[in-house]
Amino acid sequence: MTTFTLSSFRDRPLQGRDDCTFCQIASGSQPAHLVYESERCLAFLDILPIRRGHVLVVPRRHVDNLAALSVVESNGSKTGEAGEAEEFIRGLVVVTRGVGKALEDDRLQIITNQVYGQVVPHLHFHIVPAPPLPGSTPSLSSSTASSRTSPKKETPPPQRSLLPLIGHGRDELDDDEAVELARQIRAAVDEVVKEETARRTGGPDAKL
Ligand SMILES: [Zn+2]
Ligand SMILES: [Zn+2]
């Protein structure tokens, strides 16, 4: 079984594919607003965001889709494809938590398409902030109660300027805004990684 699995992977290129945008991002030949990086996993802002904070999580190696991801266990080794699924899922969780933290909103859609509806044939998960509820302004609902008790203070909530959403048209990401947004998400993801590392008892694999 194992022999069969390994030999069937043998003809797959371990290096990136020249015609694949995500491989180009993974190799650094194409720029991207990175929010997370590990040996096998990468996350960056979608250049055509459905909503502000839309992030893509991909394995570094070219893998067509989720079903094609190697589930060979790492057993402490980081060679070849061993541990790829573990590391990818770990990255996905950490980035999901980080996006929720950075946007102060855990309502997210986490989506992957397989063949059907798949535009880029390199495994990727979309992390998309949920649409605002009809008639509500995101994150401002919590301040409504206090504004009722205190008569009209003109203090804008600190996050206000970050709130306007890009909308549903998938407009191309504005570069200046993207730099700032990526910085915020990266900082939140770093915090999550630090929290996770601190939760472990400092063994040799305490590194996330
Ligand atoms: Zn690729
Ligand atoms: Zn996609």
CSV table of C-alpha atoms and ligand atoms in Angstrom, one decimal:
chain,number,residue,atom,x,y,z
A,1,MET,CA,0.0,0.0,0.0
A,2,THR,CA,2.6,2.5,1.1
A,3,THR,CA,4.9,1.6,-1.8
A,4,PHE,CA,2.0,2.1,-4.2
A,5,THR,CA,1.2,5.5,-2.7
A,6,LEU,CA,4.8,6.6,-2.8
A,7,SER,CA,5.5,5.6,-6.3
A,8,SER,CA,2.3,7.2,-7.5
A,9,PHE,CA,3.6,10.5,-6.2
A,10,ARG,CA,7.0,10.0,-7.8
A,11,ASP,CA,6.1,11.7,-11.1
A,12,ARG,CA,4.6,14.7,-9.4
A,13,PRO,CA,6.8,17.8,-9.5
A,14,LEU,CA,7.9,18.8,-6.0
A,15,GLN,CA,9.0,22.1,-7.3
A,16,GLY,CA,6.5,24.8,-8.3
A,17,ARG,CA,4.8,24.8,-11.6
A,18,ASP,CA,5.7,27.7,-13.8
A,19,ASP,CA,2.2,28.4,-14.9
A,20,CYS,CA,0.7,28.3,-11.4
A,21,THR,CA,0.2,31.7,-9.7
A,22,PHE,CA,0.2,30.1,-6.2
A,23,CYS,CA,3.5,28.3,-6.9
A,24,GLN,CA,5.0,31.5,-8.1
A,25,ILE,CA,3.9,33.2,-4.8
A,26,ALA,CA,5.3,30.2,-2.8
A,27,SER,CA,8.7,30.6,-4.6
A,28,GLY,CA,8.7,34.3,-4.2
A,29,SER,CA,8.7,35.1,-7.9
A,30,GLN,CA,5.3,36.7,-7.7
A,31,PRO,CA,4.6,39.2,-4.9
A,32,ALA,CA,1.7,38.7,-2.4
A,33,HIS,CA,0.6,40.3,0.8
A,34,LEU,CA,1.6,37.5,3.1
A,35,VAL,CA,-0.1,37.0,6.5
A,36,TYR,CA,1.4,33.6,7.5
A,37,GLU,CA,4.3,31.4,6.5
A,38,SER,CA,5.6,28.1,7.6
A,39,GLU,CA,7.8,25.4,5.9
A,40,ARG,CA,4.8,23.9,4.1
A,41,CYS,CA,2.0,26.4,4.3
A,42,LEU,CA,1.4,30.0,3.2
A,43,ALA,CA,-1.4,32.5,3.6
A,44,PHE,CA,-1.9,35.8,1.8
A,45,LEU,CA,-4.6,38.3,0.9
A,46,ASP,CA,-6.8,37.5,-2.1
A,47,ILE,CA,-6.1,40.2,-4.7
A,48,LEU,CA,-9.8,40.1,-5.6
A,49,PRO,CA,-11.4,40.1,-2.2
A,50,ILE,CA,-15.1,39.2,-1.8
A,51,ARG,CA,-14.9,41.2,1.4
A,52,ARG,CA,-12.2,43.0,3.3
A,53,GLY,CA,-9.9,40.5,5.0
A,54,HIS,CA,-10.4,37.8,2.4
A,55,VAL,CA,-7.3,35.5,2.8
A,56,LEU,CA,-6.1,32.4,1.0
A,57,VAL,CA,-4.3,29.5,2.7
A,58,VAL,CA,-2.3,27.2,0.4
A,59,PRO,CA,0.3,24.5,0.8
A,60,ARG,CA,3.7,25.5,-0.6
A,61,ARG,CA,4.0,22.4,-2.7
A,62,HIS,CA,1.7,22.2,-5.8
A,63,VAL,CA,-1.2,20.0,-4.7
A,64,ASP,CA,-4.2,20.0,-7.0
A,65,ASN,CA,-6.9,19.9,-4.3
A,66,LEU,CA,-7.6,18.8,-0.8
A,67,ALA,CA,-8.0,15.1,-1.7
A,68,ALA,CA,-4.5,15.2,-3.3
A,69,LEU,CA,-2.8,16.5,-0.1
A,70,SER,CA,-0.4,13.9,1.4
A,71,VAL,CA,-1.5,12.5,4.7
A,72,VAL,CA,1.8,10.7,5.3
A,73,GLU,CA,2.6,11.3,9.0
A,74,SER,CA,5.6,13.3,9.9
A,75,ASN,CA,6.9,11.2,12.7
A,76,GLY,CA,9.1,14.1,13.5
A,77,SER,CA,10.6,14.2,10.0
A,78,LYS,CA,10.1,17.1,7.8
A,79,THR,CA,11.3,15.6,4.6
A,80,GLY,CA,9.3,15.1,1.4
A,81,GLU,CA,5.6,15.1,1.9
A,82,ALA,CA,5.6,13.8,5.4
A,83,GLY,CA,3.6,15.9,7.8
A,84,GLU,CA,2.2,18.0,5.0
A,85,ALA,CA,-1.5,17.7,5.9
A,86,GLU,CA,-0.7,18.3,9.6
A,87,GLU,CA,1.1,21.4,8.9
A,88,PHE,CA,-1.4,22.7,6.3
A,89,ILE,CA,-4.3,22.2,8.7
A,90,ARG,CA,-2.4,23.8,11.5
A,91,GLY,CA,-1.8,26.8,9.3
A,92,LEU,CA,-5.4,26.9,8.3
A,93,VAL,CA,-6.6,27.0,11.9
A,94,VAL,CA,-4.0,29.5,13.0
A,95,VAL,CA,-4.8,31.9,10.1
A,96,THR,CA,-8.6,31.5,10.7
A,97,ARG,CA,-8.1,32.5,14.3
A,98,GLY,CA,-5.9,35.3,13.3
A,99,VAL,CA,-8.3,36.8,10.7
A,100,GLY,CA,-11.1,36.6,13.3
A,101,LYS,CA,-8.9,38.4,15.8
A,102,ALA,CA,-7.7,41.1,13.4
A,103,LEU,CA,-11.2,41.9,12.2
A,104,GLU,CA,-12.6,41.4,15.7
A,105,ASP,CA,-15.3,39.2,14.2
A,106,ASP,CA,-15.3,35.4,14.2
A,107,ARG,CA,-18.1,35.2,11.6
A,108,LEU,CA,-16.2,33.7,8.6
A,109,GLN,CA,-16.8,31.6,5.6
A,110,ILE,CA,-14.1,29.0,5.1
A,111,ILE,CA,-14.4,27.5,1.7
A,112,THR,CA,-12.5,25.2,-0.7
A,113,ASN,CA,-13.6,24.1,-4.1
A,114,GLN,CA,-12.5,20.8,-5.6
A,115,VAL,CA,-12.5,20.7,-9.4
A,116,TYR,CA,-16.1,22.1,-9.3
A,117,GLY,CA,-15.8,25.8,-9.2
A,118,GLN,CA,-12.1,25.7,-8.7
A,119,VAL,CA,-10.4,28.5,-10.6
A,120,VAL,CA,-6.8,28.0,-9.5
A,121,PRO,CA,-5.8,24.3,-9.6
A,122,HIS,CA,-3.6,24.5,-6.5
A,123,LEU,CA,-5.2,23.6,-3.2
A,124,HIS,CA,-6.4,26.7,-1.4
A,125,PHE,CA,-8.9,27.6,1.3
A,126,HIS,CA,-10.7,30.9,1.2
A,127,ILE,CA,-11.2,32.6,4.5
A,128,VAL,CA,-13.9,35.2,3.9
A,129,PRO,CA,-15.3,37.5,6.5
A,130,ALA,CA,-19.1,37.0,6.7
A,131,PRO,CA,-21.3,39.7,5.0
A,132,PRO,CA,-22.6,42.3,7.4
A,133,LEU,CA,-26.2,41.6,8.6
A,134,PRO,CA,-28.8,43.6,6.8
A,135,GLY,CA,-29.2,47.1,8.3
A,136,SER,CA,-26.3,46.6,10.7
A,137,THR,CA,-22.9,48.3,10.8
A,138,PRO,CA,-20.3,45.7,11.7
A,139,SER,CA,-18.8,45.9,15.2
A,140,LEU,CA,-20.8,49.1,15.9
A,141,SER,CA,-23.8,47.3,17.4
A,142,SER,CA,-22.0,46.9,20.7
A,143,SER,CA,-21.5,50.6,21.1
A,144,THR,CA,-25.2,51.3,20.5
A,145,ALA,CA,-26.1,50.5,24.1
A,146,SER,CA,-23.5,52.9,25.5
A,147,SER,CA,-24.5,55.7,23.1
A,148,ARG,CA,-28.0,55.4,24.4
A,149,THR,CA,-27.0,56.1,27.9
A,150,SER,CA,-24.4,58.8,27.2
A,151,PRO,CA,-25.9,61.7,25.1
A,152,LYS,CA,-24.4,61.9,21.6
A,153,LYS,CA,-20.7,61.9,22.1
A,154,GLU,CA,-18.8,62.4,18.9
A,155,THR,CA,-16.1,59.9,19.7
A,156,PRO,CA,-15.6,57.6,16.7
A,157,PRO,CA,-14.8,54.0,17.6
A,158,PRO,CA,-11.1,53.4,17.1
A,159,GLN,CA,-11.7,50.7,14.5
A,160,ARG,CA,-14.1,52.8,12.5
A,161,SER,CA,-11.7,53.7,9.7
A,162,LEU,CA,-10.9,50.0,9.2
A,163,LEU,CA,-14.5,49.0,8.8
A,164,PRO,CA,-15.7,50.0,5.4
A,165,LEU,CA,-16.1,46.9,3.4
A,166,ILE,CA,-14.8,46.5,-0.2
A,167,GLY,CA,-18.2,45.2,-1.3
A,168,HIS,CA,-19.3,42.3,-3.4
A,169,GLY,CA,-17.8,43.3,-6.7
A,170,ARG,CA,-14.5,41.7,-6.0
A,171,ASP,CA,-12.7,44.9,-6.8
A,172,GLU,CA,-8.9,44.6,-7.0
A,173,LEU,CA,-7.2,45.1,-3.7
A,174,ASP,CA,-6.0,48.6,-3.1
A,175,ASP,CA,-2.2,48.3,-2.5
A,176,ASP,CA,-1.8,50.8,0.3
A,177,GLU,CA,-4.8,49.4,2.2
A,178,ALA,CA,-3.6,45.9,1.6
A,179,VAL,CA,-0.2,46.6,3.1
A,180,GLU,CA,-1.9,47.8,6.3
A,181,LEU,CA,-4.5,45.1,6.4
A,182,ALA,CA,-1.8,42.4,5.9
A,183,ARG,CA,0.2,43.9,8.7
A,184,GLN,CA,-2.8,43.7,11.0
A,185,ILE,CA,-3.7,40.2,10.2
A,186,ARG,CA,0.0,39.1,10.3
A,187,ALA,CA,0.3,40.6,13.8
A,188,ALA,CA,-2.9,38.8,14.9
A,189,VAL,CA,-1.7,35.5,13.5
A,190,ASP,CA,1.7,35.9,15.2
A,191,GLU,CA,-0.1,36.4,18.5
A,192,VAL,CA,-2.1,33.2,17.9
A,193,VAL,CA,1.1,31.3,17.1
A,194,LYS,CA,2.8,32.7,20.3
A,195,GLU,CA,-0.3,31.7,22.4
A,196,GLU,CA,-0.2,28.2,21.0
A,197,THR,CA,3.5,27.9,21.6
A,198,ALA,CA,3.1,29.1,25.2
A,199,ARG,CA,0.3,26.5,25.8
A,200,ARG,CA,2.7,23.7,25.0
A,201,THR,CA,5.2,22.7,27.6
A,202,GLY,CA,8.3,23.7,25.6
A,203,GLY,CA,9.2,20.3,24.1
A,204,PRO,CA,11.3,19.9,21.0
A,205,ASP,CA,8.3,20.4,18.7
A,206,ALA,CA,7.0,23.4,20.5
A,207,LYS,CA,7.5,25.3,17.3
A,208,LEU,CA,4.2,25.8,15.3
B,1,ZN,ZN,0.8,25.5,-7.8
B,2,ZN,ZN,-10.7,29.6,-5.1
